Short mmCIF file of C-alpha atoms in Angstrom, two decimals:
data_model
loop_
_atom_site.label_atom_id
_atom_site.label_comp_id
_atom_site.label_asym_id
_atom_site.label_seq_id
_atom_site.Cartn_x
_atom_site.Cartn_y
_atom_site.Cartn_z
CA MET W 1 58.84 144.96 137.18
CA ASN W 2 61.34 141.87 135.92
CA GLY W 3 62.07 138.26 136.42
CA LYS W 4 64.09 138.73 139.93
CA HIS W 5 61.16 140.55 142.02
CA LEU W 6 59.56 137.32 140.90
CA VAL W 7 61.74 135.02 141.54
CA LYS W 8 62.33 136.20 145.02
CA LEU W 9 58.30 134.81 145.23
CA GLY W 10 59.56 131.80 144.91
CA LEU W 11 57.15 130.90 142.15
CA GLU W 12 58.08 128.10 139.63
CA LYS W 13 58.46 128.72 136.11
CA LYS W 14 55.08 128.75 134.94
CA ALA W 15 53.63 130.73 137.75
CA ILE W 16 56.00 132.81 137.17
CA ALA W 17 55.47 133.41 133.14
CA LEU W 18 51.61 134.05 134.27
CA ALA W 19 52.96 136.38 137.15
CA GLN W 20 55.14 138.57 134.60
CA THR W 21 51.77 139.05 132.49
CA ALA W 22 49.50 139.47 135.06
CA ALA W 23 52.00 142.02 136.00
CA THR W 24 51.62 143.82 133.19
CA THR W 25 48.71 144.26 133.11
CA ARG W 26 48.89 146.09 136.38
CA GLU W 27 51.71 148.25 135.46
CA THR W 28 49.63 149.54 132.06
CA ALA W 29 46.94 150.78 134.97
CA GLY W 30 48.89 152.85 136.63
CA LEU W 31 49.95 150.35 139.45
CA THR W 32 53.61 150.36 141.00
CA ARG W 33 56.06 147.89 141.92
CA ASP W 34 54.70 147.58 145.23
CA ASP W 35 51.62 148.07 145.18
CA ILE W 36 51.99 144.80 142.92
CA LEU W 37 54.18 142.80 144.25
CA SER W 38 51.98 142.94 147.24
CA GLU W 39 48.63 142.02 145.01
CA LEU W 40 50.96 138.56 143.89
CA ARG W 41 52.22 137.88 147.48
CA ALA W 42 47.76 137.80 148.38
CA VAL W 43 47.25 135.88 145.45
CA GLN W 44 50.74 133.23 146.32
CA GLN W 45 48.64 133.12 150.52
CA ASN W 46 45.45 132.74 148.89
CA PRO W 47 44.64 131.99 145.20
CA ALA W 48 41.03 129.82 145.54
CA ALA W 49 39.98 134.54 146.47
CA TYR W 50 41.21 134.75 142.79
CA ALA W 51 40.64 131.95 140.36
CA THR W 52 37.22 132.36 139.95
CA GLY W 53 38.43 135.94 137.52
CA GLY W 54 39.83 138.90 137.48
CA VAL W 55 43.65 139.27 136.07
CA TYR W 56 45.07 137.18 138.94
CA ALA W 57 42.87 134.04 138.09
CA PRO W 58 45.23 132.44 136.02
CA LEU W 59 48.08 132.78 138.17
CA ALA W 60 45.38 131.74 140.66
CA ALA W 61 44.42 128.58 138.94
CA GLU W 62 48.20 127.42 138.48
CA LEU W 63 49.04 127.98 141.61
CA LEU W 64 46.10 126.12 142.95
CA ALA W 65 47.69 122.73 140.31
CA GLN W 66 50.49 123.45 141.95
CA GLN W 67 49.51 122.70 145.35
CA ALA W 68 47.07 119.69 144.71
CA ILE W 69 49.69 117.85 142.79
CA LEU W 70 52.33 119.14 146.20
CA ASP W 71 49.49 118.14 148.19
CA ALA W 72 49.02 113.86 146.51
CA ARG W 73 52.62 113.97 146.09
CA ARG W 74 53.51 114.42 149.37
CA GLY W 75 53.43 111.56 151.58
CA SER W 76 55.08 113.08 154.59
CA ASP W 77 54.42 110.44 156.82
CA LEU W 78 56.58 107.63 158.18
CA ARG W 79 55.85 103.82 157.58
CA ALA W 80 55.07 102.54 160.99
CA GLN W 81 58.07 100.21 160.43
CA PRO W 82 61.14 100.24 158.48
CA LEU W 83 60.91 97.96 155.53
CA PRO W 84 63.19 95.38 155.57
CA TYR W 85 67.16 95.40 154.97
CA PRO W 86 69.60 93.02 154.19
CA THR W 87 73.33 94.69 156.08
CA TRP W 88 76.16 93.00 155.25
CA GLY W 89 78.95 93.26 158.00
CA ALA W 90 76.78 93.96 160.49
CA ASP W 91 79.52 93.68 163.52
CA LEU W 92 81.54 95.95 162.49
CA ILE W 93 78.69 99.31 162.23
CA ASP W 94 77.26 100.89 164.44
CA PRO W 95 73.77 101.69 166.03
CA GLY W 96 73.26 104.67 165.27
CA ALA W 97 74.47 103.66 160.90
CA HIS W 98 71.03 101.70 161.16
CA ARG W 99 69.11 103.98 163.25
CA GLN W 100 68.58 106.75 160.37
CA MET W 101 68.62 103.53 158.09
CA ASP W 102 65.42 102.18 159.42
CA VAL W 103 64.62 105.86 158.69
CA ALA W 104 65.43 105.39 155.25
CA MET W 105 62.87 103.00 154.98
CA ARG W 106 60.66 103.98 156.33
CA LEU W 107 59.83 107.11 154.48
CA PRO W 108 57.00 106.78 152.27
CA ILE W 109 58.85 106.35 148.72
CA SER W 110 61.34 103.59 149.64
CA ARG W 111 60.75 100.78 147.85
CA ALA W 112 64.18 98.77 148.79
CA GLY W 113 67.71 99.40 150.32
CA ALA W 114 70.72 97.93 151.76
CA LEU W 115 73.65 98.54 154.28
CA MET W 116 77.28 97.75 153.73
CA PRO W 117 80.27 97.27 155.66
CA ASP W 118 81.84 100.44 155.34
CA ALA W 119 78.44 101.87 157.14
CA HIS W 120 78.47 105.17 159.45
CA VAL W 121 76.74 108.22 160.47
CA GLY W 122 75.97 110.64 157.45
CA TYR W 123 74.19 113.27 157.29
CA GLY W 124 70.32 112.19 155.73
CA LEU W 125 70.96 108.58 154.89
CA PRO W 126 73.98 106.70 155.76
CA ILE W 127 77.71 106.74 154.91
CA GLY W 128 77.40 103.32 153.08
CA GLY W 129 73.39 103.20 152.09
CA VAL W 130 71.96 101.80 149.35
CA LEU W 131 68.42 103.27 148.93
CA ALA W 132 65.92 103.15 145.80
CA THR W 133 62.97 104.99 146.03
CA GLU W 134 60.12 104.96 142.92
CA ASN W 135 59.84 108.57 141.44
CA ALA W 136 61.81 110.57 143.59
CA VAL W 137 65.23 111.96 144.42
CA ILE W 138 66.62 113.14 147.69
CA PRO W 139 69.95 115.21 147.78
CA TYR W 140 70.87 113.43 151.17
CA GLY W 141 71.06 110.57 149.46
CA VAL W 142 73.00 111.23 147.44
CA GLY W 143 75.78 113.94 149.21
CA VAL W 144 77.06 116.99 150.00
CA ASP W 145 80.34 115.29 147.70
CA ILE W 146 77.83 115.11 144.59
CA GLY W 147 80.20 112.84 142.22
CA CYS W 148 82.54 111.51 145.01
CA SER W 149 83.62 109.33 142.66
CA MET W 150 87.80 107.42 142.36
CA MET W 151 90.38 106.05 139.78
CA LEU W 152 93.16 104.31 139.17
CA SER W 153 96.01 104.30 135.89
CA VAL W 154 98.18 101.68 136.07
CA LEU W 155 101.48 103.43 134.54
CA PRO W 156 104.59 101.74 131.86
CA ILE W 157 106.82 102.22 135.00
CA GLN W 158 108.30 99.50 138.12
CA PRO W 159 106.85 100.84 141.60
CA GLY W 160 110.72 100.94 142.10
CA ALA W 161 111.92 103.41 139.64
CA LEU W 162 109.63 106.67 140.61
CA ARG W 163 112.10 107.74 144.02
CA THR W 164 110.30 108.69 146.88
CA ASP W 165 111.61 112.63 146.51
CA ASP W 166 110.40 112.30 143.07
CA ALA W 167 107.03 111.50 143.10
CA THR W 168 106.58 113.71 146.51
CA THR W 169 107.83 117.05 143.63
CA LEU W 170 105.43 116.21 140.81
CA LEU W 171 102.67 115.45 143.44
CA LEU W 172 103.16 119.22 145.18
CA LYS W 173 103.81 120.97 141.33
CA HIS W 174 100.76 118.07 139.67
CA THR W 175 98.49 118.52 142.14
CA ARG W 176 95.77 121.10 144.39
CA PHE W 177 94.48 120.26 147.54
CA GLY W 178 91.11 122.20 150.51
CA ALA W 179 88.81 123.99 150.94
CA GLY W 180 88.54 126.36 148.13
CA VAL W 181 92.06 126.17 146.31
CA ALA W 182 92.39 126.11 142.73
CA PHE W 183 95.43 126.11 140.64
CA ASP W 184 96.71 129.06 139.05
CA LYS W 185 95.09 130.74 136.55
CA ARG W 186 98.49 129.98 133.62
CA ASP W 187 98.42 126.69 134.89
CA ARG W 188 94.18 125.72 134.56
CA GLN W 189 93.80 123.60 132.63
CA ASP W 190 90.39 123.54 130.93
CA HIS W 191 88.27 120.09 130.04
CA GLU W 192 84.91 119.56 127.86
CA VAL W 193 82.87 119.72 130.71
CA LEU W 194 83.59 123.33 130.75
CA HIS W 195 81.77 123.44 127.34
CA GLU W 196 78.55 122.23 127.96
CA SER W 197 75.29 123.84 127.02
CA THR W 198 73.89 121.98 131.25
CA TRP W 199 75.77 124.92 132.39
CA ASP W 200 73.49 127.52 130.89
CA ASP W 201 70.03 125.45 131.76
CA GLN W 202 69.70 126.82 135.57
CA PRO W 203 70.58 129.96 137.12
CA ILE W 204 72.41 128.24 140.20
CA LEU W 205 74.58 126.09 136.87
CA ARG W 206 75.13 129.80 135.80
CA HIS W 207 76.12 130.99 139.02
CA LEU W 208 77.97 128.53 140.02
CA TYR W 209 80.65 128.09 136.60
CA ASP W 210 83.31 130.54 137.84
CA LYS W 211 84.18 128.44 140.90
CA ALA W 212 83.41 125.14 138.83
CA ALA W 213 86.24 126.08 135.78
CA THR W 214 88.41 127.78 138.23
CA GLN W 215 88.43 124.35 141.30
CA ILE W 216 88.87 121.83 137.40
CA GLY W 217 91.57 119.92 138.19
CA THR W 218 91.90 120.30 141.84
CA SER W 219 90.64 117.84 145.19
CA GLY W 220 88.60 119.14 148.44
CA SER W 221 89.92 117.71 151.93
CA GLY W 222 89.47 115.40 154.34
CA ASN W 223 89.26 112.12 152.65
CA HIS W 224 90.24 112.81 149.26
CA PHE W 225 93.70 112.25 148.18
CA VAL W 226 95.84 110.93 145.33
CA GLU W 227 99.03 108.70 145.42
CA PHE W 228 101.28 106.66 144.61
CA GLY W 229 101.62 103.25 145.05
CA THR W 230 102.65 99.21 143.81
CA LEU W 231 99.43 97.96 141.99
CA THR W 232 100.01 94.43 142.27
CA LEU W 233 97.94 91.94 139.87
CA PRO W 234 97.79 87.90 140.53
CA THR W 235 96.62 87.15 137.64
CA ALA W 236 96.01 88.46 133.68
CA ASP W 237 92.61 91.13 134.11
CA LEU W 238 92.39 94.28 132.99
CA GLY W 239 93.78 93.66 129.73
CA LEU W 240 97.92 93.56 131.67
CA ASP W 241 99.64 90.59 132.64
CA PRO W 242 99.92 90.00 135.78
CA GLY W 243 102.86 91.48 137.53
CA GLU W 244 103.50 94.83 140.31
CA TYR W 245 102.18 98.11 138.02
CA LEU W 246 103.24 102.32 139.52
CA ALA W 247 99.99 103.66 139.42
CA VAL W 248 97.88 106.62 141.02
CA LEU W 249 95.20 106.42 142.91
CA SER W 250 92.82 109.02 143.62
CA HIS W 251 89.47 110.22 145.95
CA SER W 252 88.21 113.17 145.03
CA GLY W 253 85.23 115.06 144.22
CA SER W 254 82.43 117.97 142.75
CA ARG W 255 84.45 120.78 144.98
CA GLY W 256 81.84 123.98 146.36
CA PHE W 257 80.24 123.83 143.30
CA GLY W 258 78.30 120.45 144.12
CA ALA W 259 78.20 121.53 147.85
CA GLN W 260 76.60 124.18 146.88
CA VAL W 261 74.53 122.30 144.14
CA ALA W 262 73.75 119.82 147.68
CA GLY W 263 72.67 122.85 149.27
CA HIS W 264 70.41 124.81 147.25
CA PHE W 265 68.28 121.67 147.17
CA THR W 266 68.09 119.78 149.84
CA ALA W 267 66.24 123.69 150.98
CA LEU W 268 64.62 122.91 147.98
CA ALA W 269 63.22 119.76 149.16
CA GLU W 270 62.63 120.76 152.24
CA ARG W 271 60.26 122.83 151.24
CA HIS W 272 59.03 119.93 149.65
CA HIS W 273 57.89 118.53 152.51
CA PRO W 274 57.38 120.61 155.34
CA THR W 275 55.66 118.42 157.82
CA LEU W 276 58.01 115.63 157.67
CA ALA W 277 59.26 113.76 160.99
CA PRO W 278 62.34 115.90 162.23
CA GLU W 279 64.23 112.17 162.27
CA ALA W 280 63.84 111.86 158.41
CA LYS W 281 64.16 115.80 157.53
CA LYS W 282 67.35 115.86 155.81
CA LEU W 283 65.65 113.13 154.09
CA ALA W 284 63.38 114.91 152.48
CA TRP W 285 63.17 113.93 147.92
CA LEU W 286 61.86 115.26 145.12
CA PRO W 287 59.73 113.85 142.48
CA LEU W 288 61.28 113.54 138.91
CA ASP W 289 58.62 114.23 137.57
CA HIS W 290 58.20 117.55 139.49
CA GLU W 291 60.19 120.63 138.15
CA ASP W 292 62.62 120.62 140.84
CA GLY W 293 63.45 116.84 141.18
CA GLN W 294 64.69 117.38 137.01
CA ALA W 295 66.62 119.85 138.05
CA TYR W 296 68.13 118.93 140.80
CA TRP W 297 68.81 115.67 138.45
CA GLN W 298 69.71 117.52 135.80
CA ALA W 299 72.61 119.48 138.70
CA MET W 300 73.26 116.88 139.80
CA SER W 301 74.42 114.40 136.68
CA LEU W 302 76.42 116.78 135.52
CA ALA W 303 77.98 116.86 139.24
CA GLY W 304 79.34 113.63 138.51
CA ARG W 305 80.01 114.68 135.49
CA TYR W 306 82.39 117.23 136.47
CA ALA W 307 83.56 115.41 139.54
CA LEU W 308 85.47 112.70 136.72
CA ALA W 309 86.70 115.36 135.06
CA ASN W 310 88.51 116.95 138.41
CA HIS W 311 90.44 112.94 138.16
CA HIS W 312 90.68 113.06 134.59
CA LEU W 313 93.56 116.28 134.87
CA ILE W 314 94.96 114.93 137.94
CA HIS W 315 95.92 111.98 135.83
CA THR W 316 96.49 113.66 132.68
CA ARG W 317 99.06 116.20 134.79
CA LEU W 318 100.54 113.61 136.46
CA ALA W 319 101.84 111.25 132.91
CA ARG W 320 102.19 113.78 131.16
CA ALA W 321 104.87 114.98 133.32
CA LEU W 322 106.12 111.39 134.13
CA ASN W 323 106.36 110.79 129.35
CA VAL W 324 103.88 108.57 129.44
CA THR W 325 100.99 106.82 128.78
CA PRO W 326 98.97 104.65 131.15
CA LEU W 327 97.85 101.71 131.05
CA ALA W 328 95.15 101.16 132.20
CA GLN W 329 92.27 102.80 133.75
CA VAL W 330 89.31 102.61 136.17
CA SER W 331 86.64 104.68 138.08
CA ASN W 332 83.42 104.73 139.03
CA SER W 333 81.58 107.16 141.20
CA HIS W 334 80.35 106.64 144.43
CA ASN W 335 78.50 109.85 145.41
CA LEU W 336 75.55 109.34 143.37
CA ALA W 337 72.24 108.80 142.17
CA TRP W 338 71.26 105.85 139.05
CA LYS W 339 68.74 105.07 137.16
CA GLN W 340 67.69 101.35 137.39
CA THR W 341 65.50 98.74 137.54
CA VAL W 342 65.33 96.96 140.54
CA ASN W 343 62.68 93.66 140.44
CA GLY W 344 61.37 94.93 137.68
CA GLN W 345 60.38 98.34 138.74
CA ASP W 346 61.81 100.56 137.63
CA LEU W 347 63.53 103.32 140.03
CA ILE W 348 65.88 105.62 141.52
CA VAL W 349 69.11 103.91 144.07
CA HIS W 350 71.13 106.41 145.79
CA ARG W 351 74.20 104.96 146.71
CA LYS W 352 75.77 106.79 149.39
CA GLY W 353 79.46 106.19 150.17
CA ALA W 354 78.27 102.71 148.16
CA THR W 355 80.31 101.60 144.81
CA PRO W 356 78.43 100.24 141.96
CA ALA W 357 78.85 95.81 141.19
CA ALA W 358 77.06 95.39 138.49
CA PRO W 359 78.39 92.19 136.86
CA GLY W 360 81.21 92.38 135.59
CA GLN W 361 82.07 95.81 136.28
CA LEU W 362 84.19 96.99 137.16
CA GLY W 363 85.79 99.71 140.76
CA LEU W 364 87.82 100.63 143.42
CA ILE W 365 87.96 100.80 147.50
CA PRO W 366 90.19 102.65 149.05
CA GLY W 367 91.68 101.65 152.90
CA SER W 368 92.91 103.75 154.20
CA MET W 369 96.94 106.39 153.53
CA ALA W 370 98.69 103.41 154.63
CA ASP W 371 96.61 101.16 154.18
CA PRO W 372 96.02 99.30 150.67
CA GLY W 373 92.81 99.56 148.87
CA TYR W 374 90.90 96.98 145.67
CA VAL W 375 90.66 96.89 142.29
CA ILE W 376 86.60 94.81 142.14
CA ARG W 377 84.22 92.97 139.92
CA GLY W 378 81.02 92.48 140.71
CA LEU W 379 78.95 90.11 140.97
CA GLY W 380 76.04 92.24 140.64
CA HIS W 381 73.82 90.75 144.01
CA ASP W 382 70.46 91.40 143.76
CA GLY W 383 69.92 92.31 147.50
CA ALA W 384 73.08 94.98 147.66
CA LEU W 385 70.94 96.45 144.98
CA HIS W 386 73.95 95.54 142.24
CA SER W 387 76.26 97.94 146.18
CA ALA W 388 79.43 97.44 147.65
CA SER W 389 80.97 99.46 150.53
CA HIS W 390 82.58 102.20 148.97
CA GLY W 391 86.34 102.73 150.86
CA ALA W 392 86.96 100.87 155.10
CA GLY W 393 84.11 103.27 156.67
CA ARG W 394 85.23 105.62 159.52
CA GLN W 395 85.38 104.20 163.09
CA LEU W 396 86.10 106.84 164.73
CA GLY W 397 84.42 110.05 163.71
CA ARG W 398 86.47 113.37 162.99
CA LYS W 399 86.20 115.22 166.32
CA ALA W 400 87.01 111.67 168.47
CA ALA W 401 90.55 111.06 166.40
CA THR W 402 91.66 113.92 166.42
CA SER W 403 91.26 114.09 170.56
CA THR W 404 91.68 110.20 170.91
CA LEU W 405 94.52 109.31 168.77
CA ASN W 406 98.48 110.34 169.10
CA LYS W 407 100.16 111.15 166.34
CA LYS W 408 103.13 109.28 167.30
CA ASP W 409 101.24 105.97 166.75
CA VAL W 410 99.93 106.98 163.90
CA GLN W 411 103.55 108.19 162.77
CA ALA W 412 105.25 105.37 163.23
CA TYR W 413 102.03 103.12 161.85
CA LEU W 414 102.93 104.78 158.98
CA THR W 415 106.82 104.68 158.54
CA THR W 416 105.77 100.46 159.24
CA ARG W 417 104.01 100.51 155.88
CA GLY W 418 106.72 102.69 154.41
CA VAL W 419 104.52 105.24 153.71
CA THR W 420 105.44 108.71 152.75
CA LEU W 421 102.37 111.43 153.53
CA ILE W 422 102.18 115.05 152.16
CA GLY W 423 99.50 117.17 154.78
CA GLY W 424 96.67 114.70 155.79
CA GLY W 425 95.43 115.19 159.57
CA ILE W 426 94.95 112.99 162.36
CA ASP W 427 91.62 112.82 161.57
CA GLU W 428 92.46 110.82 158.32
CA ALA W 429 94.75 108.73 160.14
CA PRO W 430 94.36 104.98 159.25
CA GLN W 431 92.84 104.01 163.14
CA ALA W 432 90.58 106.17 162.81
CA TYR W 433 89.63 103.63 160.03
CA LYS W 434 87.92 100.11 159.90
CA ARG W 435 90.32 97.44 159.04
CA ILE W 436 89.92 97.78 154.63
CA GLU W 437 90.71 93.68 154.84
CA ASP W 438 87.80 92.65 157.93
CA VAL W 439 85.29 95.39 155.59
CA ILE W 440 86.53 93.62 152.19
CA ALA W 441 85.92 90.04 153.90
CA ARG W 442 82.50 91.09 154.95
CA GLN W 443 81.00 91.34 151.07
CA GLU W 444 82.88 87.56 149.08
CA ASP W 445 79.36 87.41 147.67
CA LEU W 446 79.24 91.58 146.56
CA VAL W 447 82.52 91.48 144.54
CA ASP W 448 86.30 89.79 143.05
CA VAL W 449 88.90 91.21 143.77
CA ILE W 450 91.76 91.05 140.88
CA ALA W 451 94.60 93.23 142.48
CA SER W 452 95.24 95.07 145.51
CA PHE W 453 96.96 99.08 145.62
CA GLN W 454 99.74 99.47 147.93
CA PRO W 455 99.77 103.25 149.45
CA ARG W 456 103.57 105.23 148.88
CA VAL W 457 103.13 108.20 148.23
CA VAL W 458 100.66 110.22 149.44
CA ARG W 459 99.30 114.03 149.62
CA MET W 460 96.09 115.03 151.05
CA ASP W 461 95.29 118.35 152.60
CA THR W 462 95.88 118.73 155.76
CA GLY W 463 92.88 118.80 157.94
CA SER W 464 92.76 119.72 161.37
CA GLU W 465 96.04 118.76 162.63
CA ASP W 466 99.40 117.80 160.25
CA ILE W 467 100.46 114.81 161.67
#
């Protein structure tokens, strides 16, 4: 009898150890592996029948204790009415996002929330939703692309000094996009995140290590991008004089590694709450004082660091190719959960498509492939849980964009704004997004804008239909 057979039974760590001890005793008594597995399943199904004595009593007692904890914490009944929450840019937000946020605010673990002006429908928590919970983390409150983030590098080069053809060549050579893509092994870079001992702490992390190592320094599909553009700094900031600079802006996440972590722990969370109302199923949570919650937090945090490592490698490649050192860099994650004090209470704040905006905190809010993005400094608005939008936000879903937008109109939009696009699907067209200027205008009490970035040469995955 080995640990793999016991893991397949769905036992937790302490229960596995007790089951292994009992199994060894039964093997010594001459039982076969199948007989022992049959007995263990019987103990799982009715631990009370075995708790009074015998070789399986310690295991049965542990299973009963675990069940009692889960029953006490499960609290799967939703509140009759959602807790109130503030909304920024209500006129820009579709009713579906409000409905999803309402469900999130009915969770028994919810304590506060906010909806950002770029909000739109997602899975579980709406994209642009901010949710504070007590002693619990929601995998779909973080999102599938754990640690999805932004990074900006300001370069010591005048914007006009890099020709479009040269910028295009650099992006084609030094970036990779799409599901499952990677650099050739000889071109792959290393990063300290791949040498963390955390990878050995959980079976799922060990299993996904090779995928993460293979895809390091690359970007996924959808709205991920790397682009050269012009940063305009009106007044001295970021350690820089006012003026225009060539800059690199990237949007990327934790690739296939993060997606599989999200799927694994979402399934675990749903098993914790089998009676959760159907409308809240994708908001199933993991208690942070339970080993599953602790495991998710560890994996989520690693995915967040891995996502930022991808950005650092992308920017390092491009800066090295240009033989320059960045003058300044700004980065932030916008699909993550943080431990944060809210109204004097220690809570878990989920930002699913929301930028951290604590007092003085720098961040990035991009527009679309042809519209400006912004470097911002947070104002620390308590009602927004120190958050802001993470972008412009979709006004058309991918299918709607593909079926309704005209390719010639999109191309004309890019041409008018002087943008050269490499890849990019019609589902990511600027017309599929809200106007970033409107979104920024709705959150003037959340952030100060300190610089703008205008894309010039943009690389993305091809998407559903090439533009």
